[in-house]
């Protein structure tokens, strides 16, 4: 991220930018000395954003943590990680908190748990046969997803406590957590599939939000996972309950849910078998254009409103995936954005406490699922150019007009886009 990128954000009209701080970049050994170059980089980025009227929304951990801590004690599968994470957060609050008002402790802990410690398809790629989707060399898919998330929740709550006691009165910021959510739909009208859908929500959403709101895991999770899911002590439950100022949501797709009780009959089970459901994802994790189902995001926001007491919510990721090519005329992304932003408006009209919407993503980037083959960017990046030159796509022009309160008539946006593209190529 460079000054030219921040200027491009300002030109589009963005008033917020969400990014993560790399723990290994800032504190390479996980604890101890701070890397001065890393500190300088993030200070420069934050200052540049603010100078253009763009509010930074900062995430402390997005799948990555220092290799030194992974090597020393296994990272999130160890309780030691809680203390080291608090020390890292303390550095971030101290160094950047005078300018950063919105903090996410951990991005997608539910994906970190299931993907990083169950299937092995996300860092740190831990899993065990027969459950992993890759050839993991270490791990236990039956227990580690639950253990890792348990420690993440304790670390999150400890960081929130640190901020509230040491920094909030001076910095006046907010600390939350961000979860990945697909919208679950019963495969049929049967009682079994409807119950299974609630169970799927418990395992995906309730895994994180139930402890934060109610102080404990959903009853269905505790029943099906048994002793493999850790228990909160009374003090831990009190620490975790209420330990958030907002909830971040990342949503892209729907899932059809069918009851699958037979998975509970096997003696050795993982997180997915414990759910006792079959999931049909019309849009796979790998692939290209996503189905446009804006009512699904509205459903997610309504569910959080009704089940969890309508907490403040930021939609932190939502966007259309397309195949990487040199075309900047991404009409499907414009249609997706228009539909999903409309669904947020509907949710607001129905009383949702949604505070903001951030589309993924500003630039074409390397994606966890799909690499450089699939992209979500409003701006095209020419990866064959040594300078990685950026070009605003049609969606950037549409989004800019929307943010600036101008008409978003498709014809006018297209004319503006074509004129801009001609000027760039001449």
GROMACS .gro file of C-alpha atoms in nm, residues 180-187 197-198 200-202 204-205 249-257 279-283 293-308 340:
model
   46
  180UNK     CA    1  -1.745  -1.537   0.844
  181UNK     CA    2  -2.113  -1.610   0.782
  182UNK     CA    3  -2.291  -1.784   0.498
  183UNK     CA    4  -2.670  -1.776   0.514
  184UNK     CA    5  -2.809  -2.121   0.595
  185UNK     CA    6  -3.131  -2.235   0.429
  186UNK     CA    7  -3.319  -2.562   0.502
  187UNK     CA    8  -3.305  -2.801   0.208
  197UNK     CA    9  -3.025  -2.534   0.990
  198UNK     CA   10  -3.035  -2.390   1.340
  200UNK     CA   11  -2.550  -2.517   1.143
  201UNK     CA   12  -2.596  -2.157   1.261
  202UNK     CA   13  -2.494  -2.260   1.613
  204UNK     CA   14  -2.085  -2.127   1.249
  205UNK     CA   15  -2.217  -1.815   1.423
  249UNK     CA   16  -1.955  -0.975   0.939
  250UNK     CA   17  -1.804  -1.126   0.623
  251UNK     CA   18  -2.065  -1.266   0.387
  252UNK     CA   19  -2.058  -1.392   0.030
  253UNK     CA   20  -2.277  -1.697  -0.021
  254UNK     CA   21  -2.563  -1.920   0.085
  255UNK     CA   22  -2.569  -2.284   0.198
  256UNK     CA   23  -2.851  -2.534   0.178
  257UNK     CA   24  -2.867  -2.750   0.492
  279UNK     CA   25  -2.413  -2.857   0.334
  280UNK     CA   26  -2.468  -2.778  -0.031
  281UNK     CA   27  -2.278  -2.467  -0.136
  282UNK     CA   28  -2.404  -2.344  -0.475
  283UNK     CA   29  -2.090  -2.131  -0.491
  293UNK     CA   30  -2.866  -1.344  -0.336
  294UNK     CA   31  -2.888  -1.008  -0.154
  295UNK     CA   32  -3.172  -1.131   0.067
  296UNK     CA   33  -2.916  -1.364   0.229
  297UNK     CA   34  -2.713  -1.075   0.372
  298UNK     CA   35  -3.036  -0.919   0.493
  299UNK     CA   36  -3.116  -1.252   0.659
  300UNK     CA   37  -2.778  -1.261   0.834
  301UNK     CA   38  -2.826  -0.911   0.972
  302UNK     CA   39  -3.179  -0.989   1.086
  303UNK     CA   40  -3.061  -1.311   1.255
  304UNK     CA   41  -2.793  -1.125   1.452
  305UNK     CA   42  -3.048  -0.860   1.546
  306UNK     CA   43  -3.300  -1.110   1.677
  307UNK     CA   44  -3.073  -1.370   1.839
  308UNK     CA   45  -2.796  -1.152   1.982
  340UNK     CA   46  -2.620  -0.612  -0.163
   0.00000   0.00000   0.00000
